Coordinates of C-alpha atoms (C1' of nucleotides) in Angstrom, one line a residue:
Chain A
M1 CA 9.5 55.7 -53.0
N2 CA 7.0 53.4 -51.3
I3 CA 8.2 51.1 -48.6
G4 CA 8.7 48.3 -50.8
D5 CA 11.2 50.4 -52.9
V6 CA 13.3 51.5 -49.9
A7 CA 13.1 47.9 -48.5
D8 CA 14.8 46.6 -51.7
R9 CA 17.3 49.4 -51.8
S10 CA 18.2 49.3 -48.0
G11 CA 18.2 45.7 -47.7
L12 CA 15.8 45.9 -44.7
P13 CA 12.4 44.3 -44.6
A14 CA 9.5 46.4 -44.9
K15 CA 8.5 45.2 -41.3
T16 CA 11.7 46.5 -39.9
I17 CA 11.4 49.8 -41.6
R18 CA 7.9 50.3 -40.1
Y19 CA 9.2 49.4 -36.7
Y20 CA 12.1 51.9 -37.1
E21 CA 9.5 54.7 -37.7
E22 CA 7.5 53.4 -34.7
I23 CA 10.4 53.8 -32.4
G24 CA 11.5 57.2 -33.9
L25 CA 14.4 56.3 -35.9
I26 CA 12.9 57.7 -39.1
S27 CA 9.9 60.1 -40.0
P28 CA 9.0 59.4 -43.5
D29 CA 6.1 61.6 -45.0
R30 CA 2.8 60.2 -45.9
D31 CA 0.9 60.3 -49.2
D32 CA -2.9 61.2 -49.3
N33 CA -3.6 57.6 -49.4
G34 CA -1.8 57.0 -46.1
Y35 CA 1.2 55.3 -47.8
R36 CA 4.6 56.2 -46.4
R37 CA 6.6 58.3 -49.0
F38 CA 10.4 58.0 -48.6
A39 CA 12.8 60.6 -49.6
E40 CA 16.4 59.8 -50.7
Q41 CA 17.4 61.1 -47.2
D42 CA 15.1 58.4 -45.5
L43 CA 16.7 56.0 -47.6
H44 CA 20.3 57.2 -46.6
K45 CA 19.3 57.0 -43.1
L46 CA 17.8 53.5 -43.4
A47 CA 21.1 52.3 -45.2
F48 CA 23.1 53.9 -42.3
L49 CA 21.0 51.9 -39.9
A50 CA 21.3 48.8 -41.7
R51 CA 25.1 48.9 -41.7
A52 CA 25.3 49.9 -38.1
R53 CA 22.9 47.1 -37.1
A54 CA 25.2 44.9 -39.2
L55 CA 28.0 45.8 -37.2
G56 CA 26.0 44.6 -34.0
F57 CA 25.3 48.1 -32.7
T58 CA 22.2 48.1 -30.5
I59 CA 19.2 50.2 -31.6
E60 CA 20.0 52.8 -28.9
D61 CA 23.5 53.0 -30.0
C62 CA 22.1 53.5 -33.6
R63 CA 19.9 56.4 -32.3
A64 CA 22.9 58.1 -30.8
L65 CA 25.2 57.5 -33.9
L66 CA 22.4 58.8 -36.2
A67 CA 22.0 61.8 -34.0
L68 CA 25.9 62.4 -34.1
Y69 CA 25.9 61.7 -37.9
E70 CA 23.5 64.6 -38.4
D71 CA 25.2 66.9 -36.0
D72 CA 27.9 69.0 -37.7
T73 CA 29.3 70.1 -34.5
R74 CA 29.8 66.6 -33.0
A75 CA 33.2 65.4 -31.5
S76 CA 34.6 62.4 -33.0
A77 CA 35.4 61.3 -29.4
D78 CA 31.6 60.8 -28.8
V79 CA 31.4 58.5 -31.7
K80 CA 34.6 56.7 -30.9
R81 CA 33.5 56.1 -27.4
I82 CA 30.4 54.4 -28.6
A83 CA 32.3 52.2 -31.0
R84 CA 34.9 51.3 -28.6
D85 CA 32.4 50.3 -25.9
H86 CA 30.5 48.1 -28.4
L87 CA 33.8 46.7 -29.5
Q88 CA 34.5 45.7 -26.0
R89 CA 31.1 44.1 -25.6
I90 CA 31.8 42.2 -28.8
E91 CA 35.3 41.0 -27.5
A92 CA 33.8 39.8 -24.2
K93 CA 31.1 38.0 -26.2
I94 CA 33.6 36.1 -28.3
A95 CA 35.6 35.2 -25.3
D96 CA 32.4 33.8 -23.8
L97 CA 31.7 32.0 -26.9
R98 CA 35.2 30.6 -27.3
A99 CA 35.0 29.3 -23.8
M100 CA 31.9 27.4 -24.7
Q101 CA 33.4 26.3 -27.9
D102 CA 36.4 24.8 -26.2
T103 CA 34.4 22.9 -23.7
L104 CA 31.7 21.8 -26.2
T105 CA 34.5 20.5 -28.7
E106 CA 36.2 18.4 -26.1
L107 CA 32.8 17.0 -25.1
V108 CA 31.6 16.3 -28.6
D109 CA 34.9 14.7 -29.4
A110 CA 34.8 12.5 -26.5
C111 CA 31.4 11.1 -27.2
A112 CA 31.1 8.1 -29.2
G113 CA 27.9 9.1 -30.9
D114 CA 26.6 5.6 -31.3
A115 CA 23.6 3.6 -30.0
R116 CA 25.0 3.0 -26.5
P117 CA 23.8 5.2 -23.6
D118 CA 27.1 6.0 -22.2
C119 CA 27.9 9.6 -22.9
P120 CA 30.6 12.0 -21.7
I121 CA 28.5 15.0 -22.4
L122 CA 25.7 14.0 -20.1
R123 CA 28.1 12.9 -17.5
D124 CA 29.8 16.4 -17.5
L125 CA 26.4 18.1 -17.3
G126 CA 25.4 15.9 -14.5
R127 CA 28.6 15.9 -12.5
E128 CA 28.3 16.7 -8.9
G129 CA 29.7 19.8 -7.4
Chain B
M1 CA 14.8 22.8 0.9
N2 CA 13.1 26.0 0.2
I3 CA 13.7 28.0 -3.1
G4 CA 16.4 30.2 -1.6
D5 CA 18.6 27.2 -0.5
V6 CA 18.4 25.5 -4.2
A7 CA 19.0 29.1 -5.4
D8 CA 22.1 29.3 -3.4
R9 CA 23.3 25.8 -4.1
S10 CA 22.5 25.8 -7.7
G11 CA 23.6 29.2 -8.6
L12 CA 20.6 30.1 -10.2
P13 CA 18.3 32.9 -9.0
A14 CA 15.0 32.1 -7.5
K15 CA 13.1 33.9 -10.2
T16 CA 14.7 31.7 -12.7
I17 CA 14.0 28.3 -10.8
R18 CA 10.2 29.6 -10.7
Y19 CA 10.4 30.2 -14.4
Y20 CA 11.9 26.7 -15.0
E21 CA 8.9 25.1 -13.1
E22 CA 6.5 27.3 -15.0
I23 CA 7.8 25.9 -18.4
G24 CA 7.9 22.3 -17.1
L25 CA 11.6 21.8 -16.6
I26 CA 11.2 20.8 -12.9
S27 CA 8.2 19.9 -10.8
P28 CA 9.1 20.3 -7.0
D29 CA 6.6 19.3 -4.4
R30 CA 4.7 21.9 -2.4
D31 CA 4.4 22.2 1.4
D32 CA 1.1 22.8 3.0
N33 CA 1.9 26.5 3.3
G34 CA 2.3 26.7 -0.6
Y35 CA 6.1 26.9 -0.5
R36 CA 8.0 24.8 -3.1
R37 CA 9.8 21.9 -1.4
F38 CA 12.8 20.8 -3.4
A39 CA 14.3 17.3 -3.1
E40 CA 18.1 16.6 -3.9
Q41 CA 17.1 15.4 -7.3
D42 CA 15.4 18.6 -8.0
L43 CA 18.7 20.4 -7.1
H44 CA 20.6 17.9 -9.2
K45 CA 18.4 18.8 -12.1
L46 CA 18.7 22.4 -11.5
A47 CA 22.5 22.1 -11.5
F48 CA 22.4 20.2 -14.7
L49 CA 20.4 23.1 -16.2
A50 CA 22.8 25.6 -15.0
R51 CA 25.5 24.0 -16.5
A52 CA 23.9 23.4 -19.9
R53 CA 22.7 26.9 -20.0
A54 CA 26.3 28.0 -19.1
L55 CA 27.3 26.1 -22.3
G56 CA 24.8 28.2 -24.2
F57 CA 22.3 25.4 -24.9
T58 CA 18.9 26.9 -25.6
I59 CA 16.0 26.0 -23.2
E60 CA 14.7 23.4 -25.7
D61 CA 18.1 21.9 -25.9
C62 CA 18.1 21.7 -22.2
R63 CA 14.6 20.1 -22.2
A64 CA 15.8 17.4 -24.7
L65 CA 19.1 17.0 -22.8
L66 CA 17.4 16.4 -19.5
A67 CA 15.0 13.8 -21.1
L68 CA 17.9 12.0 -22.5
Y69 CA 19.8 12.3 -19.2
E70 CA 17.0 10.5 -17.5
D71 CA 16.4 7.9 -20.1
D72 CA 18.7 4.9 -19.4
T73 CA 18.0 3.6 -22.9
R74 CA 19.1 6.7 -24.7
A75 CA 21.6 6.6 -27.6
S76 CA 24.8 8.8 -27.2
A77 CA 24.3 9.7 -30.8
D78 CA 21.2 11.8 -29.9
V79 CA 23.0 13.7 -27.3
K80 CA 25.9 14.2 -29.6
R81 CA 23.9 15.6 -32.4
I82 CA 22.4 18.1 -30.2
A83 CA 25.7 19.2 -28.7
R84 CA 27.3 19.2 -32.4
D85 CA 24.5 21.3 -33.8
H86 CA 24.9 23.8 -31.0
L87 CA 28.6 23.8 -31.3
Q88 CA 28.1 24.8 -35.0
R89 CA 25.8 27.6 -34.1
I90 CA 28.4 29.0 -31.7
E91 CA 31.1 28.7 -34.3
A92 CA 28.9 30.6 -36.8
K93 CA 28.3 33.2 -34.1
I94 CA 31.9 33.5 -33.4
A95 CA 32.6 34.0 -37.2
D96 CA 29.9 36.7 -37.2
L97 CA 31.3 38.5 -34.2
R98 CA 34.8 38.2 -35.5
A99 CA 33.9 39.9 -38.8
M100 CA 32.2 42.7 -36.7
Q101 CA 35.4 43.0 -34.5
D102 CA 37.7 43.3 -37.4
T103 CA 35.7 46.1 -38.9
L104 CA 35.2 47.9 -35.7
T105 CA 38.7 47.6 -34.7
E106 CA 39.8 49.2 -38.0
L107 CA 37.3 52.1 -37.7
V108 CA 38.1 52.7 -34.0
D109 CA 41.8 52.9 -34.8
A110 CA 41.2 55.3 -37.6
C111 CA 39.2 57.6 -35.5
A112 CA 41.0 60.5 -33.7
G113 CA 38.5 60.6 -30.9
D114 CA 39.0 64.2 -30.3
A115 CA 36.7 67.3 -30.4
R116 CA 36.8 67.6 -34.2
P117 CA 33.6 66.5 -36.1
D118 CA 35.5 64.5 -38.6
C119 CA 35.1 60.8 -38.1
P120 CA 36.0 57.7 -40.1
I121 CA 33.3 55.7 -38.3
L122 CA 30.4 57.9 -39.4
R123 CA 32.0 58.2 -42.8
D124 CA 32.0 54.4 -43.2
L125 CA 28.4 54.0 -41.8
G126 CA 27.2 56.7 -44.1
R127 CA 29.0 55.9 -47.2
E128 CA 27.0 55.6 -50.4
G129 CA 26.2 52.1 -52.0
Chain C
dA1 C1' -15.3 43.5 -63.2
dT2 C1' -11.8 41.2 -61.0
dA3 C1' -7.5 39.5 -59.6
dA4 C1' -2.9 40.2 -58.1
dG5 C1' 0.0 42.6 -55.4
dG6 C1' 1.3 46.4 -52.4
dC7 C1' 0.2 49.0 -48.8
dC8 C1' -2.2 49.9 -44.1
dT9 C1' -2.9 49.1 -38.8
dC10 C1' -3.1 46.3 -34.8
dC11 C1' -2.2 42.2 -32.1
dA12 C1' 0.5 38.6 -30.5
dG13 C1' 4.7 35.9 -30.2
dT14 C1' 9.6 35.0 -30.0
dA15 C1' 14.0 33.7 -25.7
dG16 C1' 15.0 33.8 -21.3
dC17 C1' 14.5 35.9 -18.0
dT18 C1' 14.0 40.1 -14.6
dG19 C1' 11.7 43.7 -11.6
dG20 C1' 8.1 45.0 -8.9
dA21 C1' 3.7 45.1 -6.5
dA22 C1' 0.7 43.1 -3.1
dG23 C1' 0.3 39.9 0.2
dG24 C1' 0.9 35.2 3.1
dT25 C1' 4.4 32.7 6.4
dC26 C1' 7.8 32.0 9.8
dA27 C1' 11.4 32.5 13.5
dA28 C1' 13.4 35.5 16.8
dG29 C1' 13.4 39.4 20.2
dG30 C1' 11.2 42.3 23.5
Chain D
dC1 C1' 1.5 38.4 22.6
dC2 C1' 3.3 41.6 19.0
dT3 C1' 6.2 43.0 16.1
dT4 C1' 10.0 43.0 12.7
dG5 C1' 12.3 41.3 9.0
dA6 C1' 13.5 37.7 6.0
dC7 C1' 11.3 34.5 3.6
dC8 C1' 7.9 32.8 0.3
dT9 C1' 3.7 33.3 -3.0
dT10 C1' 1.3 34.8 -7.5
dC11 C1' 0.5 37.9 -11.3
dC12 C1' 1.7 41.5 -14.4
dA13 C1' 4.8 44.2 -17.0
dG14 C1' 8.9 44.9 -19.5
dC15 C1' 13.5 44.0 -21.8
dT16 C1' 15.6 43.3 -27.5
dA17 C1' 14.6 43.7 -32.1
dC18 C1' 12.1 42.3 -34.7
dT19 C1' 8.6 38.8 -37.1
dG20 C1' 4.1 36.7 -38.5
dG21 C1' -0.5 37.0 -39.4
dA22 C1' -5.3 38.7 -39.8
dG23 C1' -8.3 42.0 -41.8
dG24 C1' -8.8 45.4 -44.9
dC25 C1' -7.8 49.4 -48.2
dC26 C1' -5.3 51.0 -52.8
dT27 C1' -3.5 50.4 -57.4
dT28 C1' -2.8 48.5 -61.8
dA29 C1' -3.5 45.3 -65.3
dT30 C1' -6.3 42.5 -68.0

DNA sequence: ATAAGGCCTCCAGTAGCTGGAAGGTCAAGG
DNA sequence: CCTTGACCTTCCAGCTACTGGAGGCCTTAT
């Protein structure tokens, strides 16, 4: 398979696949013409990466998860710790965003949104203290 | 005021304040010794920026909001549009994160997290199709 | 022969800072 | 007067995870 094929089949852009090779997540073979030649196993790894990234894992998390995935002697505790830490970061992020959402919703609702200059949003942002 | 003072009073790191000057959000005067000299108005702008950033507005949003803030002839509709667009992006982001949270919670709950290699998390990431 | 499309590498840019090096300035203490 | 330490300055590099584009080679079809 050439890069375009694995791009189609993994859902990852070719650019991203080259990037993943550059940072050592995958190591496809090369044809004589210099083209990357992907085996099924490479495609499988890329699909794994695509799913892990879709769940918001960082690249370094993905690297660790991939290593565990390929290690038959892994302890599931190691996997779980990575996932739980990540879940906690996500929950913290959601909490942050919800706080923003609450404030912004209030402000947007309070703003007339017409041609007049009076605006509760700017008043709030510019308040003293 | 020197940069340390406005850093303390605005809650922004000095580094960030220098960065905001570099990208044209503020333009403090300079003393003869080359030190930035901040007026109350600069501090007020920085506080405005700190609050806008805390609400998640992008720097470019902040630039636009600051311009509107200082324009007496603004229409509140312009402010509201920026805020509403931003709110929508936040809501979309929350939805994304909640989807991740749901999946991750399931997976984490399903994983024994012991010394054995069997792991539903990796099984999910590595599933075919 | 040529045109289209796929592949290659390398460079630069994105957002919003943050860290660090190398050096000038200023006020207090001995 | 000198030193020490806390400021301040600029400039450069790096972070995440790609993404876009230039310039050029390879392959396939007409």
